[in-house]
Amino acid sequence: MGNVIKLEKVNVFYNHVQALYDINLEVKENDFLAIIGPNGGGKSTLLKAILGLNKITSGNIKLFDLPIHKAIGLIGYVPQFGKFNKAFPISVKEVVLMGMLKNNHHLFRGFKISEQEKATEIMKKLDIFELKDRQIGQLSGGQLQRVLIARALAAEPKILLLDEPTASLDANAKTQIYELLKELNKEMTIIMVTHDMSAVSTYVKSIACLNKELFYHGEPKLSENILDRVYGCPIDMIAHGVPHRVLHEHEEE
Ligand SMILES: Nc1ncnc2c1ncn2[C@@H]1O[C@H](COP(=O)(O)OP(=O)(O)OP(=O)(O)O)[C@@H](O)[C@H]1O
Ligand SMILES: [Mg+2]
């Protein structure tokens, strides 16, 4: 299996503040990678760099061996929840259809029957079809999150990037999202930013720890030492109830 994403010595500065420091990362096809790290550690910046939304200061990013601008249609993105404008007067169905807009697609020419059918299929799969005419401001957090995932899927991506998809969701809604991602992972590579350590040990295949630098990239078995270096604070602050598997290495010391 080849690399679908490859970052080499990627640096990102915002003015004079360095947000990402010499990031090297390779993601294999059908991986399910979790990116963890403290607030301000550069997780969203890294996703936006992969999407080409943020210009990198130096280094190199390739998707399927292509430069980013040639791979735009291959990648779906679910933005960080709080950043989404819920007041925008648009319905669920319209949001999902917008996911199909490509550069050459004019919003006002309308959507083809096949596109409408595709949107219906995706909404049914994500259990939001009943909500299709609802304004997005009138959805619960879990419902809105599924709408945003549906929008990302509408473009039929090969890679799905999600920025904290389960933040502020209750336990049931979280499980529902993770089960969905597990299903989608059969067909696509997934990268998910999360603070949810229980998901990390249960659902993901590999993990990257980011605090400006990437400290660890591998299987989801983490030593307390690594977590401590990444977060720079006692781990019980960030990982309340860390499952045993995560602390595996620590136990052996
Ligand atoms: N547009 C911007 N202009 C200037 N600085 C920015 C910008 N976006 C992010 N930063 C800074 O870059 C650093 C990394 O931010 P980023 O949003 O990537 O962190 P994060 O790991 O996603 O954090 P969180 O867990 O809070 O979402 C922070 O110090 C932040 O203040
Ligand atoms: Mg973020």
PDB file of C-alpha atoms and ligand atoms in Angstrom:
ATOM      1  CA  MET A   1       0.000   0.000   0.000  1.00  0.00           C
ATOM      2  CA  GLY A   2       1.335   3.389  -0.929  1.00  0.00           C
ATOM      3  CA  ASN A   3       1.416   6.704   0.830  1.00  0.00           C
ATOM      4  CA  VAL A   4      -1.619   8.847   0.188  1.00  0.00           C
ATOM      5  CA  ILE A   5      -0.196  11.776   2.144  1.00  0.00           C
ATOM      6  CA  LYS A   6       3.429  12.757   2.519  1.00  0.00           C
ATOM      7  CA  LEU A   7       4.759  15.800   4.347  1.00  0.00           C
ATOM      8  CA  GLU A   8       8.453  16.643   4.286  1.00  0.00           C
ATOM      9  CA  LYS A   9      10.019  19.240   6.572  1.00  0.00           C
ATOM     10  CA  VAL A  10       6.870  21.346   6.657  1.00  0.00           C
ATOM     11  CA  ASN A  11       7.128  24.663   8.513  1.00  0.00           C
ATOM     12  CA  VAL A  12       4.271  27.110   8.980  1.00  0.00           C
ATOM     13  CA  PHE A  13       4.626  30.619  10.368  1.00  0.00           C
ATOM     14  CA  TYR A  14       1.784  33.027  11.122  1.00  0.00           C
ATOM     15  CA  ASN A  15       3.651  36.297  10.813  1.00  0.00           C
ATOM     16  CA  HIS A  16       6.562  35.671  13.176  1.00  0.00           C
ATOM     17  CA  VAL A  17       4.924  32.930  15.229  1.00  0.00           C
ATOM     18  CA  GLN A  18       5.880  29.412  14.241  1.00  0.00           C
ATOM     19  CA  ALA A  19       2.872  27.067  14.389  1.00  0.00           C
ATOM     20  CA  LEU A  20       4.431  23.963  12.785  1.00  0.00           C
ATOM     21  CA  TYR A  21       8.057  22.956  13.072  1.00  0.00           C
ATOM     22  CA  ASP A  22       9.727  20.604  10.577  1.00  0.00           C
ATOM     23  CA  ILE A  23       6.820  18.170  10.245  1.00  0.00           C
ATOM     24  CA  ASN A  24       7.510  14.865   8.524  1.00  0.00           C
ATOM     25  CA  LEU A  25       4.507  12.595   8.145  1.00  0.00           C
ATOM     26  CA  GLU A  26       3.527   9.710   5.903  1.00  0.00           C
ATOM     27  CA  VAL A  27      -0.003   8.359   5.865  1.00  0.00           C
ATOM     28  CA  LYS A  28      -0.768   5.044   4.201  1.00  0.00           C
ATOM     29  CA  GLU A  29      -3.859   4.194   2.211  1.00  0.00           C
ATOM     30  CA  ASN A  30      -6.823   3.204   4.425  1.00  0.00           C
ATOM     31  CA  ASP A  31      -5.116   4.380   7.569  1.00  0.00           C
ATOM     32  CA  PHE A  32      -7.271   5.892  10.324  1.00  0.00           C
ATOM     33  CA  LEU A  33      -4.923   8.401  11.928  1.00  0.00           C
ATOM     34  CA  ALA A  34      -5.707  10.395  15.055  1.00  0.00           C
ATOM     35  CA  ILE A  35      -3.842  13.629  15.671  1.00  0.00           C
ATOM     36  CA  ILE A  36      -3.731  14.595  19.337  1.00  0.00           C
ATOM     37  CA  GLY A  37      -2.059  17.501  21.105  1.00  0.00           C
ATOM     38  CA  PRO A  38      -2.778  20.529  23.276  1.00  0.00           C
ATOM     39  CA  ASN A  39      -4.814  23.602  22.312  1.00  0.00           C
ATOM     40  CA  GLY A  40      -2.731  25.768  20.028  1.00  0.00           C
ATOM     41  CA  GLY A  41      -0.467  22.830  19.151  1.00  0.00           C
ATOM     42  CA  GLY A  42      -1.051  23.318  15.424  1.00  0.00           C
ATOM     43  CA  LYS A  43      -3.525  20.516  14.711  1.00  0.00           C
ATOM     44  CA  SER A  44      -5.976  22.631  12.715  1.00  0.00           C
ATOM     45  CA  THR A  45      -3.052  24.357  11.021  1.00  0.00           C
ATOM     46  CA  LEU A  46      -1.738  20.964   9.899  1.00  0.00           C
ATOM     47  CA  LEU A  47      -5.108  19.932   8.431  1.00  0.00           C
ATOM     48  CA  LYS A  48      -5.447  23.254   6.642  1.00  0.00           C
ATOM     49  CA  ALA A  49      -1.934  22.902   5.243  1.00  0.00           C
ATOM     50  CA  ILE A  50      -2.826  19.462   3.830  1.00  0.00           C
ATOM     51  CA  LEU A  51      -5.975  20.990   2.320  1.00  0.00           C
ATOM     52  CA  GLY A  52      -4.025  23.825   0.771  1.00  0.00           C
ATOM     53  CA  LEU A  53      -6.093  26.348   2.763  1.00  0.00           C
ATOM     54  CA  ASN A  54      -2.990  27.510   4.631  1.00  0.00           C
ATOM     55  CA  LYS A  55       0.167  28.367   2.756  1.00  0.00           C
ATOM     56  CA  ILE A  56       3.180  26.562   4.155  1.00  0.00           C
ATOM     57  CA  THR A  57       6.322  28.609   4.758  1.00  0.00           C
ATOM     58  CA  SER A  58       8.675  25.844   3.662  1.00  0.00           C
ATOM     59  CA  GLY A  59       8.693  22.124   3.003  1.00  0.00           C
ATOM     60  CA  ASN A  60       6.683  19.903   0.747  1.00  0.00           C
ATOM     61  CA  ILE A  61       3.254  18.233   0.809  1.00  0.00           C
ATOM     62  CA  LYS A  62       2.123  15.575  -1.644  1.00  0.00           C
ATOM     63  CA  LEU A  63      -1.239  13.829  -1.918  1.00  0.00           C
ATOM     64  CA  PHE A  64      -1.167  10.636  -3.999  1.00  0.00           C
ATOM     65  CA  ASP A  65       2.255  11.800  -5.207  1.00  0.00           C
ATOM     66  CA  LEU A  66       0.642  14.952  -6.589  1.00  0.00           C
ATOM     67  CA  PRO A  67       1.160  18.543  -5.478  1.00  0.00           C
ATOM     68  CA  ILE A  68      -1.833  19.681  -3.400  1.00  0.00           C
ATOM     69  CA  HIS A  69      -3.451  21.881  -6.043  1.00  0.00           C
ATOM     70  CA  LYS A  70      -3.774  18.858  -8.357  1.00  0.00           C
ATOM     71  CA  ALA A  71      -5.459  16.751  -5.677  1.00  0.00           C
ATOM     72  CA  ILE A  72      -8.149  19.122  -4.402  1.00  0.00           C
ATOM     73  CA  GLY A  73     -11.089  16.943  -5.467  1.00  0.00           C
ATOM     74  CA  LEU A  74      -9.674  13.907  -3.668  1.00  0.00           C
ATOM     75  CA  ILE A  75      -9.978  15.307  -0.191  1.00  0.00           C
ATOM     76  CA  GLY A  76     -13.004  15.976   2.039  1.00  0.00           C
ATOM     77  CA  TYR A  77     -12.924  18.261   5.071  1.00  0.00           C
ATOM     78  CA  VAL A  78     -15.081  18.571   8.180  1.00  0.00           C
ATOM     79  CA  PRO A  79     -14.082  21.825   9.913  1.00  0.00           C
ATOM     80  CA  GLN A  80     -13.769  22.349  13.646  1.00  0.00           C
ATOM     81  CA  PHE A  81     -17.290  22.602  15.029  1.00  0.00           C
ATOM     82  CA  GLY A  82     -17.227  25.949  16.813  1.00  0.00           C
ATOM     83  CA  LYS A  83     -15.883  27.672  13.715  1.00  0.00           C
ATOM     84  CA  PHE A  84     -18.997  26.944  11.665  1.00  0.00           C
ATOM     85  CA  ASN A  85     -21.537  29.767  11.293  1.00  0.00           C
ATOM     86  CA  LYS A  86     -24.811  28.243  12.455  1.00  0.00           C
ATOM     87  CA  ALA A  87     -26.770  31.424  11.763  1.00  0.00           C
ATOM     88  CA  PHE A  88     -26.256  31.076   8.020  1.00  0.00           C
ATOM     89  CA  PRO A  89     -29.777  30.582   6.579  1.00  0.00           C
ATOM     90  CA  ILE A  90     -29.365  27.361   4.680  1.00  0.00           C
ATOM     91  CA  SER A  91     -31.031  23.963   4.881  1.00  0.00           C
ATOM     92  CA  VAL A  92     -29.470  20.566   5.516  1.00  0.00           C
ATOM     93  CA  LYS A  93     -30.041  19.475   1.926  1.00  0.00           C
ATOM     94  CA  GLU A  94     -28.428  22.640   0.577  1.00  0.00           C
ATOM     95  CA  VAL A  95     -25.352  22.143   2.729  1.00  0.00           C
ATOM     96  CA  VAL A  96     -24.939  18.573   1.453  1.00  0.00           C
ATOM     97  CA  LEU A  97     -25.413  19.666  -2.169  1.00  0.00           C
ATOM     98  CA  MET A  98     -22.816  22.395  -1.703  1.00  0.00           C
ATOM     99  CA  GLY A  99     -20.317  19.645  -1.050  1.00  0.00           C
ATOM    100  CA  MET A 100     -20.644  18.703  -4.714  1.00  0.00           C
ATOM    101  CA  LEU A 101     -19.691  22.122  -5.982  1.00  0.00           C
ATOM    102  CA  LYS A 102     -16.476  22.002  -7.914  1.00  0.00           C
ATOM    103  CA  ASN A 103     -14.696  25.004  -9.341  1.00  0.00           C
ATOM    104  CA  ASN A 104     -16.465  24.674 -12.671  1.00  0.00           C
ATOM    105  CA  HIS A 105     -19.907  24.271 -11.146  1.00  0.00           C
ATOM    106  CA  HIS A 106     -22.040  27.386 -11.007  1.00  0.00           C
ATOM    107  CA  LEU A 107     -24.250  27.559  -7.927  1.00  0.00           C
ATOM    108  CA  PHE A 108     -27.185  29.068  -9.783  1.00  0.00           C
ATOM    109  CA  ARG A 109     -27.487  26.584 -12.605  1.00  0.00           C
ATOM    110  CA  GLY A 110     -28.999  24.128 -10.136  1.00  0.00           C
ATOM    111  CA  PHE A 111     -28.092  20.531  -9.477  1.00  0.00           C
ATOM    112  CA  LYS A 112     -28.505  17.577 -11.807  1.00  0.00           C
ATOM    113  CA  ILE A 113     -30.947  14.800 -10.938  1.00  0.00           C
ATOM    114  CA  SER A 114     -27.996  12.462 -10.379  1.00  0.00           C
ATOM    115  CA  GLU A 115     -26.493  14.916  -7.896  1.00  0.00           C
ATOM    116  CA  GLN A 116     -29.794  15.221  -6.032  1.00  0.00           C
ATOM    117  CA  GLU A 117     -30.026  11.421  -5.868  1.00  0.00           C
ATOM    118  CA  LYS A 118     -26.492  11.169  -4.580  1.00  0.00           C
ATOM    119  CA  ALA A 119     -27.269  13.758  -1.876  1.00  0.00           C
ATOM    120  CA  THR A 120     -30.355  11.768  -0.855  1.00  0.00           C
ATOM    121  CA  GLU A 121     -28.322   8.573  -0.639  1.00  0.00           C
ATOM    122  CA  ILE A 122     -25.703  10.218   1.582  1.00  0.00           C
ATOM    123  CA  MET A 123     -28.311  11.837   3.839  1.00  0.00           C
ATOM    124  CA  LYS A 124     -30.027   8.470   4.305  1.00  0.00           C
ATOM    125  CA  LYS A 125     -26.714   6.792   5.102  1.00  0.00           C
ATOM    126  CA  LEU A 126     -25.996   9.403   7.773  1.00  0.00           C
ATOM    127  CA  ASP A 127     -29.518   9.313   9.147  1.00  0.00           C
ATOM    128  CA  ILE A 128     -30.264  12.975   8.433  1.00  0.00           C
ATOM    129  CA  PHE A 129     -32.681  12.571   5.520  1.00  0.00           C
ATOM    130  CA  GLU A 130     -35.697  13.352   7.722  1.00  0.00           C
ATOM    131  CA  LEU A 131     -34.018  16.670   8.529  1.00  0.00           C
ATOM    132  CA  LYS A 132     -33.341  17.675   4.933  1.00  0.00           C
ATOM    133  CA  ASP A 133     -35.453  20.852   4.901  1.00  0.00           C
ATOM    134  CA  ARG A 134     -34.433  21.998   8.371  1.00  0.00           C
ATOM    135  CA  GLN A 135     -32.348  25.163   8.753  1.00  0.00           C
ATOM    136  CA  ILE A 136     -28.915  24.206  10.087  1.00  0.00           C
ATOM    137  CA  GLY A 137     -29.322  26.600  13.031  1.00  0.00           C
ATOM    138  CA  GLN A 138     -32.115  24.353  14.299  1.00  0.00           C
ATOM    139  CA  LEU A 139     -30.076  21.160  14.565  1.00  0.00           C
ATOM    140  CA  SER A 140     -28.517  19.554  17.607  1.00  0.00           C
ATOM    141  CA  GLY A 141     -24.721  19.359  17.776  1.00  0.00           C
ATOM    142  CA  GLY A 142     -24.652  15.699  16.766  1.00  0.00           C
ATOM    143  CA  GLN A 143     -27.034  16.278  13.859  1.00  0.00           C
ATOM    144  CA  LEU A 144     -25.030  19.239  12.580  1.00  0.00           C
ATOM    145  CA  GLN A 145     -21.838  17.202  12.796  1.00  0.00           C
ATOM    146  CA  ARG A 146     -23.393  14.509  10.601  1.00  0.00           C
ATOM    147  CA  VAL A 147     -24.535  17.164   8.121  1.00  0.00           C
ATOM    148  CA  LEU A 148     -20.966  18.453   7.888  1.00  0.00           C
ATOM    149  CA  ILE A 149     -19.659  14.926   7.332  1.00  0.00           C
ATOM    150  CA  ALA A 150     -22.327  14.421   4.634  1.00  0.00           C
ATOM    151  CA  ARG A 151     -21.155  17.601   2.925  1.00  0.00           C
ATOM    152  CA  ALA A 152     -17.568  16.335   2.909  1.00  0.00           C
ATOM    153  CA  LEU A 153     -18.674  12.950   1.501  1.00  0.00           C
ATOM    154  CA  ALA A 154     -20.690  14.531  -1.311  1.00  0.00           C
ATOM    155  CA  ALA A 155     -17.476  15.207  -3.218  1.00  0.00           C
ATOM    156  CA  GLU A 156     -16.640  11.470  -3.013  1.00  0.00           C
ATOM    157  CA  PRO A 157     -13.226  12.016  -1.480  1.00  0.00           C
ATOM    158  CA  LYS A 158     -10.443   9.437  -1.138  1.00  0.00           C
ATOM    159  CA  ILE A 159      -9.180  11.148   2.013  1.00  0.00           C
ATOM    160  CA  LEU A 160     -11.375  12.516   4.793  1.00  0.00           C
ATOM    161  CA  LEU A 161     -10.005  15.092   7.254  1.00  0.00           C
ATOM    162  CA  LEU A 162     -12.030  15.823  10.388  1.00  0.00           C
ATOM    163  CA  ASP A 163     -11.205  18.472  12.979  1.00  0.00           C
ATOM    164  CA  GLU A 164     -12.560  17.407  16.387  1.00  0.00           C
ATOM    165  CA  PRO A 165     -15.729  15.804  14.983  1.00  0.00           C
ATOM    166  CA  THR A 166     -17.023  14.712  18.381  1.00  0.00           C
ATOM    167  CA  ALA A 167     -16.245  17.763  20.510  1.00  0.00           C
ATOM    168  CA  SER A 168     -19.303  18.703  22.584  1.00  0.00           C
ATOM    169  CA  LEU A 169     -21.237  15.557  21.649  1.00  0.00           C
ATOM    170  CA  ASP A 170     -22.726  13.176  24.201  1.00  0.00           C
ATOM    171  CA  ALA A 171     -21.495   9.596  24.509  1.00  0.00           C
ATOM    172  CA  ASN A 172     -24.158   8.147  22.183  1.00  0.00           C
ATOM    173  CA  ALA A 173     -23.598  10.703  19.461  1.00  0.00           C
ATOM    174  CA  LYS A 174     -19.837  10.151  19.728  1.00  0.00           C
ATOM    175  CA  THR A 175     -20.201   6.412  19.284  1.00  0.00           C
ATOM    176  CA  GLN A 176     -22.497   6.976  16.318  1.00  0.00           C
ATOM    177  CA  ILE A 177     -19.894   9.198  14.620  1.00  0.00           C
ATOM    178  CA  TYR A 178     -17.036   6.777  15.341  1.00  0.00           C
ATOM    179  CA  GLU A 179     -19.000   3.788  14.039  1.00  0.00           C
ATOM    180  CA  LEU A 180     -19.754   5.763  10.898  1.00  0.00           C
ATOM    181  CA  LEU A 181     -16.082   6.662  10.449  1.00  0.00           C
ATOM    182  CA  LYS A 182     -15.090   3.032  10.966  1.00  0.00           C
ATOM    183  CA  GLU A 183     -17.457   2.102   8.135  1.00  0.00           C
ATOM    184  CA  LEU A 184     -16.161   4.901   5.865  1.00  0.00           C
ATOM    185  CA  ASN A 185     -12.584   3.892   6.628  1.00  0.00           C
ATOM    186  CA  LYS A 186     -13.119   0.739   4.542  1.00  0.00           C
ATOM    187  CA  GLU A 187     -13.254   2.984   1.474  1.00  0.00           C
ATOM    188  CA  MET A 188     -11.117   5.966   2.410  1.00  0.00           C
ATOM    189  CA  THR A 189      -8.155   7.167   4.409  1.00  0.00           C
ATOM    190  CA  ILE A 190      -9.180   9.153   7.492  1.00  0.00           C
ATOM    191  CA  ILE A 191      -7.311  11.723   9.562  1.00  0.00           C
ATOM    192  CA  MET A 192      -9.091  12.942  12.665  1.00  0.00           C
ATOM    193  CA  VAL A 193      -8.012  15.595  15.146  1.00  0.00           C
ATOM    194  CA  THR A 194      -9.319  14.713  18.566  1.00  0.00           C
ATOM    195  CA  HIS A 195      -8.942  15.218  22.307  1.00  0.00           C
ATOM    196  CA  ASP A 196     -10.928  12.071  22.947  1.00  0.00           C
ATOM    197  CA  MET A 197      -8.429   9.521  24.255  1.00  0.00           C
ATOM    198  CA  SER A 198     -10.957   6.717  24.560  1.00  0.00           C
ATOM    199  CA  ALA A 199     -11.651   6.915  20.821  1.00  0.00           C
ATOM    200  CA  VAL A 200      -7.941   6.846  20.152  1.00  0.00           C
ATOM    201  CA  SER A 201      -7.508   3.436  21.726  1.00  0.00           C
ATOM    202  CA  THR A 202     -10.758   1.932  20.432  1.00  0.00           C
ATOM    203  CA  TYR A 203     -11.201   3.148  16.879  1.00  0.00           C
ATOM    204  CA  VAL A 204      -8.035   4.490  15.277  1.00  0.00           C
ATOM    205  CA  LYS A 205      -5.231   2.564  13.619  1.00  0.00           C
ATOM    206  CA  SER A 206      -2.421   5.028  14.249  1.00  0.00           C
ATOM    207  CA  ILE A 207      -1.727   8.179  16.145  1.00  0.00           C
ATOM    208  CA  ALA A 208       0.352  11.323  15.797  1.00  0.00           C
ATOM    209  CA  CYS A 209       1.133  13.656  18.698  1.00  0.00           C
ATOM    210  CA  LEU A 210       1.546  17.268  17.718  1.00  0.00           C
ATOM    211  CA  ASN A 211       2.795  20.181  19.740  1.00  0.00           C
ATOM    212  CA  LYS A 212       4.363  22.364  17.044  1.00  0.00           C
ATOM    213  CA  GLU A 213       6.667  19.406  16.483  1.00  0.00           C
ATOM    214  CA  LEU A 214       5.422  15.920  15.731  1.00  0.00           C
ATOM    215  CA  PHE A 215       6.586  13.783  18.670  1.00  0.00           C
ATOM    216  CA  TYR A 216       5.232  10.400  17.844  1.00  0.00           C
ATOM    217  CA  HIS A 217       3.676   8.643  14.926  1.00  0.00           C
ATOM    218  CA  GLY A 218       2.690   5.023  15.132  1.00  0.00           C
ATOM    219  CA  GLU A 219       0.352   2.580  16.777  1.00  0.00           C
ATOM    220  CA  PRO A 220      -1.966   3.912  19.445  1.00  0.00           C
ATOM    221  CA  LYS A 221       0.183   2.757  22.363  1.00  0.00           C
ATOM    222  CA  LEU A 222       1.543   5.776  24.128  1.00  0.00           C
ATOM    223  CA  SER A 223       3.838   6.110  27.061  1.00  0.00           C
ATOM    224  CA  GLU A 224       3.075   8.638  29.727  1.00  0.00           C
ATOM    225  CA  ASN A 225       6.419  10.194  28.876  1.00  0.00           C
ATOM    226  CA  ILE A 226       5.377  10.988  25.311  1.00  0.00           C
ATOM    227  CA  LEU A 227       2.017  12.378  26.381  1.00  0.00           C
ATOM    228  CA  ASP A 228       3.827  14.469  28.939  1.00  0.00           C
ATOM    229  CA  ARG A 229       6.217  15.885  26.341  1.00  0.00           C
ATOM    230  CA  VAL A 230       3.451  16.644  23.905  1.00  0.00           C
ATOM    231  CA  TYR A 231       1.060  18.214  26.332  1.00  0.00           C
ATOM    232  CA  GLY A 232       3.631  19.564  28.736  1.00  0.00           C
ATOM    233  CA  CYS A 233       1.263  18.985  31.610  1.00  0.00           C
ATOM    234  CA  PRO A 234       0.237  16.086  33.830  1.00  0.00           C
ATOM    235  CA  ILE A 235      -1.595  13.632  31.644  1.00  0.00           C
ATOM    236  CA  ASP A 236      -4.562  13.168  33.939  1.00  0.00           C
ATOM    237  CA  MET A 237      -5.510  16.719  32.999  1.00  0.00           C
ATOM    238  CA  ILE A 238      -5.977  15.784  29.383  1.00  0.00           C
ATOM    239  CA  ALA A 239      -6.601  12.093  29.455  1.00  0.00           C
ATOM    240  CA  HIS A 240      -9.039  11.444  32.218  1.00  0.00           C
ATOM    241  CA  GLY A 241      -9.599   7.715  32.115  1.00  0.00           C
ATOM    242  CA  VAL A 242      -6.913   6.864  29.585  1.00  0.00           C
ATOM    243  CA  PRO A 243      -7.456   3.224  28.657  1.00  0.00           C
ATOM    244  CA  HIS A 244      -4.815   0.725  29.673  1.00  0.00           C
ATOM    245  CA  ARG A 245      -3.583   0.091  26.206  1.00  0.00           C
ATOM    246  CA  VAL A 246      -2.505   3.701  25.856  1.00  0.00           C
ATOM    247  CA  LEU A 247      -0.322   3.393  28.931  1.00  0.00           C
ATOM    248  CA  HIS A 248       1.098   0.028  27.893  1.00  0.00           C
ATOM    249  CA  GLU A 249       4.737   1.134  27.703  1.00  0.00           C
ATOM    250  CA  HIS A 250       4.541   2.852  31.029  1.00  0.00           C
ATOM    251  CA  GLU A 251       3.460  -0.353  32.756  1.00  0.00           C
ATOM    252  CA  GLU A 252       6.517  -2.176  31.506  1.00  0.00           C
ATOM    253  CA  GLU A 253       8.993   0.380  32.837  1.00  0.00           C
TER     254      GLU A 253
HETATM  255  N1  LIG B   1      -4.906  32.736  11.198  1.00  0.00           N
HETATM  256  C1  LIG B   1      -4.014  32.778  12.192  1.00  0.00           C
HETATM  257  N2  LIG B   1      -3.223  33.870  12.376  1.00  0.00           N
HETATM  258  C2  LIG B   1      -2.305  33.916  13.356  1.00  0.00           C
HETATM  259  N3  LIG B   1      -2.092  32.916  14.218  1.00  0.00           N
HETATM  260  C3  LIG B   1      -2.831  31.807  14.100  1.00  0.00           C
HETATM  261  C4  LIG B   1      -3.841  31.680  13.079  1.00  0.00           C
HETATM  262  N4  LIG B   1      -4.420  30.456  13.200  1.00  0.00           N
HETATM  263  C5  LIG B   1      -3.820  29.861  14.240  1.00  0.00           C
HETATM  264  N5  LIG B   1      -2.861  30.656  14.787  1.00  0.00           N
HETATM  265  C6  LIG B   1      -1.979  30.300  15.914  1.00  0.00           C
HETATM  266  O1  LIG B   1      -1.231  29.147  15.553  1.00  0.00           O
HETATM  267  C7  LIG B   1      -1.156  28.241  16.643  1.00  0.00           C
HETATM  268  C8  LIG B   1      -1.784  26.906  16.245  1.00  0.00           C
HETATM  269  O2  LIG B   1      -3.186  27.064  16.097  1.00  0.00           O
HETATM  270  P1  LIG B   1      -4.147  25.876  15.666  1.00  0.00           P
HETATM  271  O3  LIG B   1      -5.496  26.433  15.465  1.00  0.00           O
HETATM  272  O4  LIG B   1      -3.538  25.137  14.539  1.00  0.00           O
HETATM  273  O5  LIG B   1      -4.099  24.955  16.985  1.00  0.00           O
HETATM  274  P2  LIG B   1      -4.946  23.662  17.352  1.00  0.00           P
HETATM  275  O6  LIG B   1      -3.957  22.589  17.729  1.00  0.00           O
HETATM  276  O7  LIG B   1      -5.925  23.348  16.296  1.00  0.00           O
HETATM  277  O8  LIG B   1      -5.691  24.134  18.696  1.00  0.00           O
HETATM  278  P3  LIG B   1      -7.165  23.725  19.287  1.00  0.00           P
HETATM  279  O9  LIG B   1      -6.992  22.408  19.991  1.00  0.00           O
HETATM  280  O10 LIG B   1      -7.438  24.830  20.260  1.00  0.00           O
HETATM  281  O11 LIG B   1      -8.136  23.672  18.156  1.00  0.00           O
HETATM  282  C9  LIG B   1      -1.833  28.936  17.820  1.00  0.00           C
HETATM  283  O12 LIG B   1      -0.853  29.561  18.590  1.00  0.00           O
HETATM  284  C10 LIG B   1      -2.755  29.947  17.154  1.00  0.00           C
HETATM  285  O13 LIG B   1      -2.960  31.065  17.981  1.00  0.00           O
HETATM  286 MG    MG B   2      -7.970  23.286  16.218  1.00  0.00          MG
END
